[in-house]
Amino acid sequence: MADFGGTDLEAFRAEVRSWVEANFPASLKGKPNPMAREERGSEPTPDQEAWRKAVGAKGWGTPTWPAEYGGGGLSGAQARIVQGEFARAGAYNPIGGMGVMMFGPTLLEYGTEAQKQEHIPPICRGEIAWCQGFSEPGAGSDLASLQTKAEDKGDHFVINGQKIWTSGAQWADWCFCLVRTDTSKKHEGISFVLFTMHQPGVEVRPIPLIAGSSPFCETFFTDARAEKKDLVGPLNGGWTIAKRLLQHERSGLTGAGGGLGSGGKPIEVLAKEYVGLDDQGRLADHDLRTRLVTNAMNMRAFQQTAVRAMVEAKGNASPSSATSIMKNAGTQLIQERHEMALEIMGHQGLGWEGDAFKADELAAVRGWLFGKAFTIFGGSQEVQSNIVSKRILGLPDLTQAK
Amino acid sequence: MAVLTEEQSMLRDAAKSWVQEKSPVTAFRKMRDSGAELGYDVAAWNEMAEMGWAGVIVPEEYGGSNFGYLSLGLVLEELGRTLTASPLIASGLGAASALILGGSEEQKQAWLPKIADGSAVAALAIDEGPHHRPEKVDAKVEGGKLSGKKVFVLEGMAADLFVVSAKSGGAIELYLVKADAAGVSRSKLSLADSRGAANVTFENVAVSDADKLTGGAALLDKVLDRARAGLSAEMLGAALQAFEVTLDYLKTRVQFGQVIGSFQALQHRAAKMFTELELSRSAVEAALTAIDNDAPDTAELVSLAKAKMGDTFHLVSNEMVQMHGGIGMTDAHDAGFYLKRARAAEAAFGNQAFHRDRYARIQGY
Ligand SMILES: Cc1cc2nc3c(=O)[nH]c(=O)nc-3n(C[C@H](O)[C@H](O)[C@H](O)COP(=O)(O)OP(=O)(O)OC[C@H]3O[C@@H](n4cnc5c(N)ncnc54)[C@H](O)[C@@H]3O)c2cc1C
């Protein structure tokens, strides 16, 4: 289907529309994806299950992935139509998580035929939840210093060590994990392995965060087992794959919305409500007003840059240099907004729980606290700046930081 | 650091060693985890009172030591380092100042000795909305009855006595209202910084001239300035500790085969924080000294201190989390406590925007 012509696409749109009408349970209209919050407290309802299965069978949750592995096999234009029709019907994409965002695309690129046949279809059907065993207590920014050890036992590896920040590990079925298979080298001693989380050698402990309970875990491996067939790429060749996977992760992290991140009202609206206007219709707190409008203008320039980068990426073969600044620019703007939301709410923006505070006041506090992680994970603000100054600006690197 | 008298040095050293021994951050964590009803550890507060810290600004004839505000600031700075929660600012500083500056002989006799020995806790009930706007007072006294709603009253659950701002005949006055008086009700606020606070409602509470302090809006301003300066001293201690803990981490955490403090990107930010802390200390000490001297420019010096200290604590608390990386995001680490305390302290008695505006007004622009 390489046809970008209008008629075929319109026919496809009609097909998708009637399929969505026939398959999307009305009870889920406008509801958020139950998988999106990684805190899956309750079992999915029959309607949620039916929707997941229907989309999974079509492969439309992973629309551009190859059909032979259970993907939709669609062109980009067709994928956008599916997305548009889902949105039109108030339907969420029930297929998601780390398998879709990072692991699947990486395995499609680096996996063997057998690995793809085994692991990609369950991702497309939304049956298997994956978690990322990368960071360790001693290996954060310097991920390649990781120490979790995998010993070769013939047909399998035995894994010992500790991971941290394993998002969703308490619900995950499988883990894609970086392990050390050669202690004499740094980057060239790392392998990329897959194994089930449902085994005795895996212990998971959720990490309470400054914002409260969280889906992030410490994960301990004591003689855990990974089959040899689940080694992705060559032995000691995992670092290249990991870097590719991190690119997928980062490209998912750069979007900065205009809202609070907690689904609340825009802060300009909040400011009018909590601070009020002066007799000329300006925010009564002029100091706040100046900082608010500075942020709003920068936010606008950020969005303009996102659009420009997209246009340039289409026109040129190489990615626009604008993309390298997006994570730092976007996360800073969001953190500023979080801070101002608190300031705007004043005493009401200091609550932890209880009915003296409105739900969106409490959400602003939790959102502000969790938002501090935006400049830490997915490549910290400092690491991103290093990338810009060294790789883009060509400034010398005096550290071993890679 | 200001040049201290021998008494002041002794006071500071006593506070320093007590805090280290009896009130490290783990004590604050324990208090939080226990869900302490009052938002502080009563036994620790009793020890503090025994050492005379609740009476540092109280004249000797009412059971205090009359050491002054700079002295109390030294104690608050030490307590701030480990986030020690106590009613010292509400009671031994805020309410005590109201009584010292505006109380009649009977009022002083009735309350100052108890405040000074810690047997009574008094609190300021001033704010009525989400922001500190002390000039906006809807609470009123009519026909001998006080009615109104006060919010974010620090130590409002622990208080035996409230110092309440209310309008009487159109003018702001301060009234003493006992917490167990008929018509007073309060509800605990569960705050991010885990300190004690309450919303307090006064419904037709009987008050007479004997309950009124002398001085009106000008008195309120002076009382608030004392609370602001003292809180700034506490913030200074907290920010210093947050900085020192972070500096230690920069010297020990290894990534890329070197301590992260060897990266200039972090070094310069550490130097910046140090600079801001030095500037902030000057502002805080100047404000406290101005109060002790009853200097004519006290108000602007206090606004300078609260605004400067607020910005600095804001910066340092953010950097503490950022420079610790992921570990700083965990509840098991102390960084979150300093971050949460910073925002609560910034908001209390006027945030940076409030004090910048006030400073500009005083300067006439
Ligand atoms: C909420 C949360 C979720 C996460 N989710 C995941 C996940 O799903 N999977 C996963 O694998 N990891 C995850 N992480 C881990 C995250 O990727 C790491 O926290 C991050 O890489 C930073 O590592 P670190 O925490 O060890 O901090 P460190 O690397 O110890 O950094 C400490 C400080 O030093 C700075 N620093 C380090 N190196 C340099 C340098 N060369 N120059 C200048 N400054 C430097 C850092 O920027 C930071 O400010 C998560 C973290 C958090 C907080």
mmCIF file with all atom_site columns, N, CA and C and ligand atoms in Angstrom, chain A residues 98 132-137 139-142 164-167 209 216 249 370 373 376-380 382-383 386 399 401, chain B residues 249 253 255-256 260 263 265-266 322-327 329, ligand 1:
data_model
loop_
_atom_site.group_PDB
_atom_site.id
_atom_site.type_symbol
_atom_site.label_atom_id
_atom_site.label_alt_id
_atom_site.label_comp_id
_atom_site.label_asym_id
_atom_site.label_entity_id
_atom_site.label_seq_id
_atom_site.pdbx_PDB_ins_code
_atom_site.Cartn_x
_atom_site.Cartn_y
_atom_site.Cartn_z
_atom_site.occupancy
_atom_site.B_iso_or_equiv
_atom_site.pdbx_formal_charge
_atom_site.auth_seq_id
_atom_site.auth_comp_id
_atom_site.auth_asym_id
_atom_site.auth_atom_id
_atom_site.pdbx_PDB_model_num
ATOM   1   N N   . MET A 1 98  ? 5.985  -0.241 27.611 1.00 0.00 ? 98  MET A N   1
ATOM   2   C CA  . MET A 1 98  ? 7.382  -0.216 27.168 1.00 0.00 ? 98  MET A CA  1
ATOM   3   C C   . MET A 1 98  ? 7.639  -1.152 25.996 1.00 0.00 ? 98  MET A C   1
ATOM   4   N N   . GLN A 1 132 ? 11.967 -2.477 31.899 1.00 0.00 ? 132 GLN A N   1
ATOM   5   C CA  . GLN A 1 132 ? 13.304 -2.128 31.415 1.00 0.00 ? 132 GLN A CA  1
ATOM   6   C C   . GLN A 1 132 ? 14.328 -2.282 32.533 1.00 0.00 ? 132 GLN A C   1
ATOM   7   N N   . GLY A 1 133 ? 15.184 -3.279 32.439 1.00 0.00 ? 133 GLY A N   1
ATOM   8   C CA  . GLY A 1 133 ? 16.221 -3.474 33.454 1.00 0.00 ? 133 GLY A CA  1
ATOM   9   C C   . GLY A 1 133 ? 17.530 -2.831 33.012 1.00 0.00 ? 133 GLY A C   1
ATOM   10  N N   . PHE A 1 134 ? 17.606 -1.540 33.136 1.00 0.00 ? 134 PHE A N   1
ATOM   11  C CA  . PHE A 1 134 ? 18.803 -0.807 32.714 1.00 0.00 ? 134 PHE A CA  1
ATOM   12  C C   . PHE A 1 134 ? 19.533 -0.221 33.925 1.00 0.00 ? 134 PHE A C   1
ATOM   13  N N   . SER A 1 135 ? 18.951 0.834  34.523 1.00 0.00 ? 135 SER A N   1
ATOM   14  C CA  . SER A 1 135 ? 19.645 1.557  35.594 1.00 0.00 ? 135 SER A CA  1
ATOM   15  C C   . SER A 1 135 ? 19.952 0.663  36.787 1.00 0.00 ? 135 SER A C   1
ATOM   16  N N   . GLU A 1 136 ? 21.064 1.000  37.439 1.00 0.00 ? 136 GLU A N   1
ATOM   17  C CA  . GLU A 1 136 ? 21.430 0.342  38.693 1.00 0.00 ? 136 GLU A CA  1
ATOM   18  C C   . GLU A 1 136 ? 21.785 1.431  39.696 1.00 0.00 ? 136 GLU A C   1
ATOM   19  N N   . PRO A 1 137 ? 21.819 1.068  40.993 1.00 0.00 ? 137 PRO A N   1
ATOM   20  C CA  . PRO A 1 137 ? 22.175 2.094  41.976 1.00 0.00 ? 137 PRO A CA  1
ATOM   21  C C   . PRO A 1 137 ? 23.496 2.798  41.624 1.00 0.00 ? 137 PRO A C   1
ATOM   22  N N   . ALA A 1 139 ? 24.897 2.797  38.562 1.00 0.00 ? 139 ALA A N   1
ATOM   23  C CA  . ALA A 1 139 ? 25.001 3.078  37.130 1.00 0.00 ? 139 ALA A CA  1
ATOM   24  C C   . ALA A 1 139 ? 23.760 3.819  36.657 1.00 0.00 ? 139 ALA A C   1
ATOM   25  N N   . GLY A 1 140 ? 23.841 5.153  36.707 1.00 0.00 ? 140 GLY A N   1
ATOM   26  C CA  . GLY A 1 140 ? 22.717 5.980  36.277 1.00 0.00 ? 140 GLY A CA  1
ATOM   27  C C   . GLY A 1 140 ? 23.072 6.702  35.004 1.00 0.00 ? 140 GLY A C   1
ATOM   28  N N   . SER A 1 141 ? 23.592 7.909  35.150 1.00 0.00 ? 141 SER A N   1
ATOM   29  C CA  . SER A 1 141 ? 24.067 8.644  33.977 1.00 0.00 ? 141 SER A CA  1
ATOM   30  C C   . SER A 1 141 ? 25.118 7.819  33.248 1.00 0.00 ? 141 SER A C   1
ATOM   31  N N   . ASP A 1 142 ? 25.957 7.175  34.027 1.00 0.00 ? 142 ASP A N   1
ATOM   32  C CA  . ASP A 1 142 ? 26.988 6.319  33.454 1.00 0.00 ? 142 ASP A CA  1
ATOM   33  C C   . ASP A 1 142 ? 26.463 4.892  33.401 1.00 0.00 ? 142 ASP A C   1
ATOM   34  N N   . ILE A 1 164 ? 17.479 -0.742 39.421 1.00 0.00 ? 164 ILE A N   1
ATOM   35  C CA  . ILE A 1 164 ? 16.636 0.228  40.129 1.00 0.00 ? 164 ILE A CA  1
ATOM   36  C C   . ILE A 1 164 ? 15.846 1.012  39.089 1.00 0.00 ? 164 ILE A C   1
ATOM   37  N N   . TRP A 1 165 ? 14.716 1.569  39.536 1.00 0.00 ? 165 TRP A N   1
ATOM   38  C CA  . TRP A 1 165 ? 13.848 2.365  38.659 1.00 0.00 ? 165 TRP A CA  1
ATOM   39  C C   . TRP A 1 165 ? 13.189 1.523  37.577 1.00 0.00 ? 165 TRP A C   1
ATOM   40  N N   . THR A 1 166 ? 13.041 0.234  37.886 1.00 0.00 ? 166 THR A N   1
ATOM   41  C CA  . THR A 1 166 ? 12.393 -0.636 36.910 1.00 0.00 ? 166 THR A CA  1
ATOM   42  C C   . THR A 1 166 ? 10.902 -0.315 36.912 1.00 0.00 ? 166 THR A C   1
ATOM   43  N N   . SER A 1 167 ? 10.514 0.470  35.937 1.00 0.00 ? 167 SER A N   1
ATOM   44  C CA  . SER A 1 167 ? 9.142  0.972  35.910 1.00 0.00 ? 167 SER A CA  1
ATOM   45  C C   . SER A 1 167 ? 8.166  -0.158 35.629 1.00 0.00 ? 167 SER A C   1
ATOM   46  N N   . LEU A 1 209 ? 8.166  7.398  46.350 1.00 0.00 ? 209 LEU A N   1
ATOM   47  C CA  . LEU A 1 209 ? 8.821  8.619  45.866 1.00 0.00 ? 209 LEU A CA  1
ATOM   48  C C   . LEU A 1 209 ? 8.421  9.817  46.711 1.00 0.00 ? 209 LEU A C   1
ATOM   49  N N   . PHE A 1 216 ? 7.596  2.622  40.159 1.00 0.00 ? 216 PHE A N   1
ATOM   50  C CA  . PHE A 1 216 ? 9.015  2.317  39.973 1.00 0.00 ? 216 PHE A CA  1
ATOM   51  C C   . PHE A 1 216 ? 9.499  1.374  41.072 1.00 0.00 ? 216 PHE A C   1
ATOM   52  N N   . GLU A 1 249 ? 13.263 5.736  23.664 1.00 0.00 ? 249 GLU A N   1
ATOM   53  C CA  . GLU A 1 249 ? 12.737 6.242  24.932 1.00 0.00 ? 249 GLU A CA  1
ATOM   54  C C   . GLU A 1 249 ? 12.704 7.770  24.930 1.00 0.00 ? 249 GLU A C   1
ATOM   55  N N   . PHE A 1 370 ? 6.497  15.059 41.341 1.00 0.00 ? 370 PHE A N   1
ATOM   56  C CA  . PHE A 1 370 ? 6.933  14.051 40.383 1.00 0.00 ? 370 PHE A CA  1
ATOM   57  C C   . PHE A 1 370 ? 7.669  14.689 39.206 1.00 0.00 ? 370 PHE A C   1
ATOM   58  N N   . ALA A 1 373 ? 11.401 14.736 38.439 1.00 0.00 ? 373 ALA A N   1
ATOM   59  C CA  . ALA A 1 373 ? 12.099 13.612 37.797 1.00 0.00 ? 373 ALA A CA  1
ATOM   60  C C   . ALA A 1 373 ? 12.308 13.851 36.301 1.00 0.00 ? 373 ALA A C   1
ATOM   61  N N   . ILE A 1 376 ? 15.682 14.365 35.356 1.00 0.00 ? 376 ILE A N   1
ATOM   62  C CA  . ILE A 1 376 ? 16.607 13.324 35.818 1.00 0.00 ? 376 ILE A CA  1
ATOM   63  C C   . ILE A 1 376 ? 16.548 12.093 34.926 1.00 0.00 ? 376 ILE A C   1
ATOM   64  N N   . PHE A 1 377 ? 15.326 11.626 34.619 1.00 0.00 ? 377 PHE A N   1
ATOM   65  C CA  . PHE A 1 377 ? 15.293 10.379 33.840 1.00 0.00 ? 377 PHE A CA  1
ATOM   66  C C   . PHE A 1 377 ? 15.379 10.633 32.337 1.00 0.00 ? 377 PHE A C   1
ATOM   67  N N   . GLY A 1 378 ? 15.595 9.530  31.613 1.00 0.00 ? 378 GLY A N   1
ATOM   68  C CA  . GLY A 1 378 ? 15.667 9.636  30.156 1.00 0.00 ? 378 GLY A CA  1
ATOM   69  C C   . GLY A 1 378 ? 16.836 10.490 29.688 1.00 0.00 ? 378 GLY A C   1
ATOM   70  N N   . GLY A 1 379 ? 17.918 10.481 30.459 1.00 0.00 ? 379 GLY A N   1
ATOM   71  C CA  . GLY A 1 379 ? 19.056 11.359 30.168 1.00 0.00 ? 379 GLY A CA  1
ATOM   72  C C   . GLY A 1 379 ? 18.845 12.652 30.935 1.00 0.00 ? 379 GLY A C   1
ATOM   73  N N   . SER A 1 380 ? 19.622 12.849 32.003 1.00 0.00 ? 380 SER A N   1
ATOM   74  C CA  . SER A 1 380 ? 19.396 14.022 32.859 1.00 0.00 ? 380 SER A CA  1
ATOM   75  C C   . SER A 1 380 ? 19.650 15.295 32.073 1.00 0.00 ? 380 SER A C   1
ATOM   76  N N   . GLU A 1 382 ? 21.742 17.511 32.685 1.00 0.00 ? 382 GLU A N   1
ATOM   77  C CA  . GLU A 1 382 ? 23.176 17.734 32.512 1.00 0.00 ? 382 GLU A CA  1
ATOM   78  C C   . GLU A 1 382 ? 23.728 16.860 31.380 1.00 0.00 ? 382 GLU A C   1
ATOM   79  N N   . VAL A 1 383 ? 23.284 15.614 31.359 1.00 0.00 ? 383 VAL A N   1
ATOM   80  C CA  . VAL A 1 383 ? 23.751 14.706 30.318 1.00 0.00 ? 383 VAL A CA  1
ATOM   81  C C   . VAL A 1 383 ? 23.276 15.194 28.943 1.00 0.00 ? 383 VAL A C   1
ATOM   82  N N   . ASN A 1 386 ? 25.470 17.968 27.948 1.00 0.00 ? 386 ASN A N   1
ATOM   83  C CA  . ASN A 1 386 ? 26.759 17.446 27.477 1.00 0.00 ? 386 ASN A CA  1
ATOM   84  C C   . ASN A 1 386 ? 26.655 16.992 26.032 1.00 0.00 ? 386 ASN A C   1
ATOM   85  N N   . THR A 1 399 ? 36.099 14.515 29.878 1.00 0.00 ? 399 THR A N   1
ATOM   86  C CA  . THR A 1 399 ? 35.743 13.430 30.789 1.00 0.00 ? 399 THR A CA  1
ATOM   87  C C   . THR A 1 399 ? 35.612 12.152 29.984 1.00 0.00 ? 399 THR A C   1
ATOM   88  N N   . ALA A 1 401 ? 32.897 10.683 29.919 1.00 0.00 ? 401 ALA A N   1
ATOM   89  C CA  . ALA A 1 401 ? 31.456 10.571 29.684 1.00 0.00 ? 401 ALA A CA  1
ATOM   90  C C   . ALA A 1 401 ? 31.163 10.339 28.213 1.00 0.00 ? 401 ALA A C   1
ATOM   91  N N   . TYR B 2 249 ? 27.565 14.991 48.583 1.00 0.00 ? 249 TYR B N   1
ATOM   92  C CA  . TYR B 2 249 ? 27.229 14.007 47.545 1.00 0.00 ? 249 TYR B CA  1
ATOM   93  C C   . TYR B 2 249 ? 28.077 14.248 46.299 1.00 0.00 ? 249 TYR B C   1
ATOM   94  N N   . ARG B 2 253 ? 29.716 10.777 45.098 1.00 0.00 ? 253 ARG B N   1
ATOM   95  C CA  . ARG B 2 253 ? 29.051 10.010 44.039 1.00 0.00 ? 253 ARG B CA  1
ATOM   96  C C   . ARG B 2 253 ? 29.962 9.913  42.806 1.00 0.00 ? 253 ARG B C   1
ATOM   97  N N   . GLN B 2 255 ? 30.421 8.721  38.910 1.00 0.00 ? 255 GLN B N   1
ATOM   98  C CA  . GLN B 2 255 ? 29.906 8.312  37.604 1.00 0.00 ? 255 GLN B CA  1
ATOM   99  C C   . GLN B 2 255 ? 31.003 8.597  36.589 1.00 0.00 ? 255 GLN B C   1
ATOM   100 N N   . PHE B 2 256 ? 31.073 7.804  35.563 1.00 0.00 ? 256 PHE B N   1
ATOM   101 C CA  . PHE B 2 256 ? 32.114 7.957  34.539 1.00 0.00 ? 256 PHE B CA  1
ATOM   102 C C   . PHE B 2 256 ? 33.513 7.913  35.153 1.00 0.00 ? 256 PHE B C   1
ATOM   103 N N   . ILE B 2 260 ? 31.173 13.134 40.731 1.00 0.00 ? 260 ILE B N   1
ATOM   104 C CA  . ILE B 2 260 ? 30.389 14.042 39.880 1.00 0.00 ? 260 ILE B CA  1
ATOM   105 C C   . ILE B 2 260 ? 30.737 15.504 40.168 1.00 0.00 ? 260 ILE B C   1
ATOM   106 N N   . PHE B 2 263 ? 32.728 17.564 37.629 1.00 0.00 ? 263 PHE B N   1
ATOM   107 C CA  . PHE B 2 263 ? 32.153 18.155 36.417 1.00 0.00 ? 263 PHE B CA  1
ATOM   108 C C   . PHE B 2 263 ? 31.889 19.641 36.650 1.00 0.00 ? 263 PHE B C   1
ATOM   109 N N   . ALA B 2 265 ? 30.070 21.637 35.153 1.00 0.00 ? 265 ALA B N   1
ATOM   110 C CA  . ALA B 2 265 ? 28.660 21.993 35.071 1.00 0.00 ? 265 ALA B CA  1
ATOM   111 C C   . ALA B 2 265 ? 28.044 22.029 36.470 1.00 0.00 ? 265 ALA B C   1
ATOM   112 N N   . LEU B 2 266 ? 28.485 21.119 37.336 1.00 0.00 ? 266 LEU B N   1
ATOM   113 C CA  . LEU B 2 266 ? 27.956 21.086 38.697 1.00 0.00 ? 266 LEU B CA  1
ATOM   114 C C   . LEU B 2 266 ? 28.751 21.992 39.625 1.00 0.00 ? 266 LEU B C   1
ATOM   115 N N   . GLN B 2 322 ? 17.967 17.637 42.088 1.00 0.00 ? 322 GLN B N   1
ATOM   116 C CA  . GLN B 2 322 ? 18.551 17.431 40.760 1.00 0.00 ? 322 GLN B CA  1
ATOM   117 C C   . GLN B 2 322 ? 19.954 16.822 40.847 1.00 0.00 ? 322 GLN B C   1
ATOM   118 N N   . MET B 2 323 ? 20.763 17.349 41.750 1.00 0.00 ? 323 MET B N   1
ATOM   119 C CA  . MET B 2 323 ? 22.152 16.880 41.819 1.00 0.00 ? 323 MET B CA  1
ATOM   120 C C   . MET B 2 323 ? 22.286 15.505 42.452 1.00 0.00 ? 323 MET B C   1
ATOM   121 N N   . HIS B 2 324 ? 21.247 15.081 43.168 1.00 0.00 ? 324 HIS B N   1
ATOM   122 C CA  . HIS B 2 324 ? 21.268 13.717 43.682 1.00 0.00 ? 324 HIS B CA  1
ATOM   123 C C   . HIS B 2 324 ? 20.778 12.731 42.632 1.00 0.00 ? 324 HIS B C   1
ATOM   124 N N   . GLY B 2 325 ? 20.239 13.214 41.550 1.00 0.00 ? 325 GLY B N   1
ATOM   125 C CA  . GLY B 2 325 ? 19.717 12.299 40.540 1.00 0.00 ? 325 GLY B CA  1
ATOM   126 C C   . GLY B 2 325 ? 18.537 11.516 41.092 1.00 0.00 ? 325 GLY B C   1
ATOM   127 N N   . GLY B 2 326 ? 18.363 10.308 40.607 1.00 0.00 ? 326 GLY B N   1
ATOM   128 C CA  . GLY B 2 326 ? 17.194 9.511  40.969 1.00 0.00 ? 326 GLY B CA  1
ATOM   129 C C   . GLY B 2 326 ? 17.015 9.324  42.466 1.00 0.00 ? 326 GLY B C   1
ATOM   130 N N   . ILE B 2 327 ? 18.110 9.161  43.194 1.00 0.00 ? 327 ILE B N   1
ATOM   131 C CA  . ILE B 2 327 ? 18.001 8.877  44.628 1.00 0.00 ? 327 ILE B CA  1
ATOM   132 C C   . ILE B 2 327 ? 17.313 10.050 45.348 1.00 0.00 ? 327 ILE B C   1
ATOM   133 N N   . MET B 2 329 ? 14.855 11.628 44.320 1.00 0.00 ? 329 MET B N   1
ATOM   134 C CA  . MET B 2 329 ? 13.411 11.539 44.086 1.00 0.00 ? 329 MET B CA  1
ATOM   135 C C   . MET B 2 329 ? 12.733 10.556 45.031 1.00 0.00 ? 329 MET B C   1
HETATM 136 C C1  . LIG C 3 .   ? 11.107 8.616  38.465 1.00 0.00 ? 1   LIG C C1  1
HETATM 137 C C2  . LIG C 3 .   ? 12.210 7.921  37.749 1.00 0.00 ? 1   LIG C C2  1
HETATM 138 C C3  . LIG C 3 .   ? 11.946 6.970  36.789 1.00 0.00 ? 1   LIG C C3  1
HETATM 139 C C4  . LIG C 3 .   ? 12.962 6.276  36.123 1.00 0.00 ? 1   LIG C C4  1
HETATM 140 N N1  . LIG C 3 .   ? 12.651 5.292  35.235 1.00 0.00 ? 1   LIG C N1  1
HETATM 141 C C5  . LIG C 3 .   ? 13.640 4.520  34.715 1.00 0.00 ? 1   LIG C C5  1
HETATM 142 C C6  . LIG C 3 .   ? 13.365 3.362  33.919 1.00 0.00 ? 1   LIG C C6  1
HETATM 143 O O1  . LIG C 3 .   ? 12.207 3.085  33.631 1.00 0.00 ? 1   LIG C O1  1
HETATM 144 N N2  . LIG C 3 .   ? 14.384 2.588  33.500 1.00 0.00 ? 1   LIG C N2  1
HETATM 145 C C7  . LIG C 3 .   ? 15.679 2.875  33.779 1.00 0.00 ? 1   LIG C C7  1
HETATM 146 O O2  . LIG C 3 .   ? 16.561 2.149  33.382 1.00 0.00 ? 1   LIG C O2  1
HETATM 147 N N3  . LIG C 3 .   ? 15.990 3.985  34.515 1.00 0.00 ? 1   LIG C N3  1
HETATM 148 C C8  . LIG C 3 .   ? 14.999 4.798  34.997 1.00 0.00 ? 1   LIG C C8  1
HETATM 149 N N4  . LIG C 3 .   ? 15.308 5.879  35.811 1.00 0.00 ? 1   LIG C N4  1
HETATM 150 C C9  . LIG C 3 .   ? 16.709 6.126  36.154 1.00 0.00 ? 1   LIG C C9  1
HETATM 151 C C10 . LIG C 3 .   ? 17.281 7.319  35.470 1.00 0.00 ? 1   LIG C C10 1
HETATM 152 O O3  . LIG C 3 .   ? 17.562 7.039  34.139 1.00 0.00 ? 1   LIG C O3  1
HETATM 153 C C11 . LIG C 3 .   ? 18.530 7.743  36.267 1.00 0.00 ? 1   LIG C C11 1
HETATM 154 O O4  . LIG C 3 .   ? 18.072 8.238  37.485 1.00 0.00 ? 1   LIG C O4  1
HETATM 155 C C12 . LIG C 3 .   ? 19.337 8.759  35.538 1.00 0.00 ? 1   LIG C C12 1
HETATM 156 O O5  . LIG C 3 .   ? 20.025 8.160  34.492 1.00 0.00 ? 1   LIG C O5  1
HETATM 157 C C13 . LIG C 3 .   ? 20.360 9.461  36.442 1.00 0.00 ? 1   LIG C C13 1
HETATM 158 O O6  . LIG C 3 .   ? 21.153 8.534  37.081 1.00 0.00 ? 1   LIG C O6  1
HETATM 159 P P1  . LIG C 3 .   ? 21.350 8.557  38.656 1.00 0.00 ? 1   LIG C P1  1
HETATM 160 O O7  . LIG C 3 .   ? 20.029 8.634  39.276 1.00 0.00 ? 1   LIG C O7  1
HETATM 161 O O8  . LIG C 3 .   ? 22.224 7.444  39.038 1.00 0.00 ? 1   LIG C O8  1
HETATM 162 O O9  . LIG C 3 .   ? 22.080 9.925  38.922 1.00 0.00 ? 1   LIG C O9  1
HETATM 163 P P2  . LIG C 3 .   ? 23.673 10.213 38.706 1.00 0.00 ? 1   LIG C P2  1
HETATM 164 O O10 . LIG C 3 .   ? 24.081 9.692  37.405 1.00 0.00 ? 1   LIG C O10 1
HETATM 165 O O11 . LIG C 3 .   ? 24.356 9.748  39.923 1.00 0.00 ? 1   LIG C O11 1
HETATM 166 O O12 . LIG C 3 .   ? 23.639 11.770 38.644 1.00 0.00 ? 1   LIG C O12 1
HETATM 167 C C14 . LIG C 3 .   ? 23.689 12.621 39.782 1.00 0.00 ? 1   LIG C C14 1
HETATM 168 C C15 . LIG C 3 .   ? 23.818 14.040 39.255 1.00 0.00 ? 1   LIG C C15 1
HETATM 169 O O13 . LIG C 3 .   ? 25.041 14.175 38.560 1.00 0.00 ? 1   LIG C O13 1
HETATM 170 C C16 . LIG C 3 .   ? 24.814 14.686 37.260 1.00 0.00 ? 1   LIG C C16 1
HETATM 171 N N5  . LIG C 3 .   ? 25.803 14.173 36.327 1.00 0.00 ? 1   LIG C N5  1
HETATM 172 C C17 . LIG C 3 .   ? 26.101 12.892 36.068 1.00 0.00 ? 1   LIG C C17 1
HETATM 173 N N6  . LIG C 3 .   ? 27.058 12.831 35.114 1.00 0.00 ? 1   LIG C N6  1
HETATM 174 C C18 . LIG C 3 .   ? 27.347 14.093 34.744 1.00 0.00 ? 1   LIG C C18 1
HETATM 175 C C19 . LIG C 3 .   ? 28.229 14.686 33.801 1.00 0.00 ? 1   LIG C C19 1
HETATM 176 N N7  . LIG C 3 .   ? 29.013 13.936 33.040 1.00 0.00 ? 1   LIG C N7  1
HETATM 177 N N8  . LIG C 3 .   ? 28.269 16.026 33.706 1.00 0.00 ? 1   LIG C N8  1
HETATM 178 C C20 . LIG C 3 .   ? 27.461 16.801 34.469 1.00 0.00 ? 1   LIG C C20 1
HETATM 179 N N9  . LIG C 3 .   ? 26.603 16.301 35.391 1.00 0.00 ? 1   LIG C N9  1
HETATM 180 C C21 . LIG C 3 .   ? 26.548 14.962 35.519 1.00 0.00 ? 1   LIG C C21 1
HETATM 181 C C22 . LIG C 3 .   ? 23.443 14.191 36.934 1.00 0.00 ? 1   LIG C C22 1
HETATM 182 O O14 . LIG C 3 .   ? 22.858 14.910 35.889 1.00 0.00 ? 1   LIG C O14 1
HETATM 183 C C23 . LIG C 3 .   ? 22.732 14.399 38.252 1.00 0.00 ? 1   LIG C C23 1
HETATM 184 O O15 . LIG C 3 .   ? 22.378 15.729 38.414 1.00 0.00 ? 1   LIG C O15 1
HETATM 185 C C24 . LIG C 3 .   ? 14.295 6.589  36.435 1.00 0.00 ? 1   LIG C C24 1
HETATM 186 C C25 . LIG C 3 .   ? 14.573 7.593  37.372 1.00 0.00 ? 1   LIG C C25 1
HETATM 187 C C26 . LIG C 3 .   ? 13.552 8.256  38.036 1.00 0.00 ? 1   LIG C C26 1
HETATM 188 C C27 . LIG C 3 .   ? 13.887 9.312  39.040 1.00 0.00 ? 1   LIG C C27 1
#
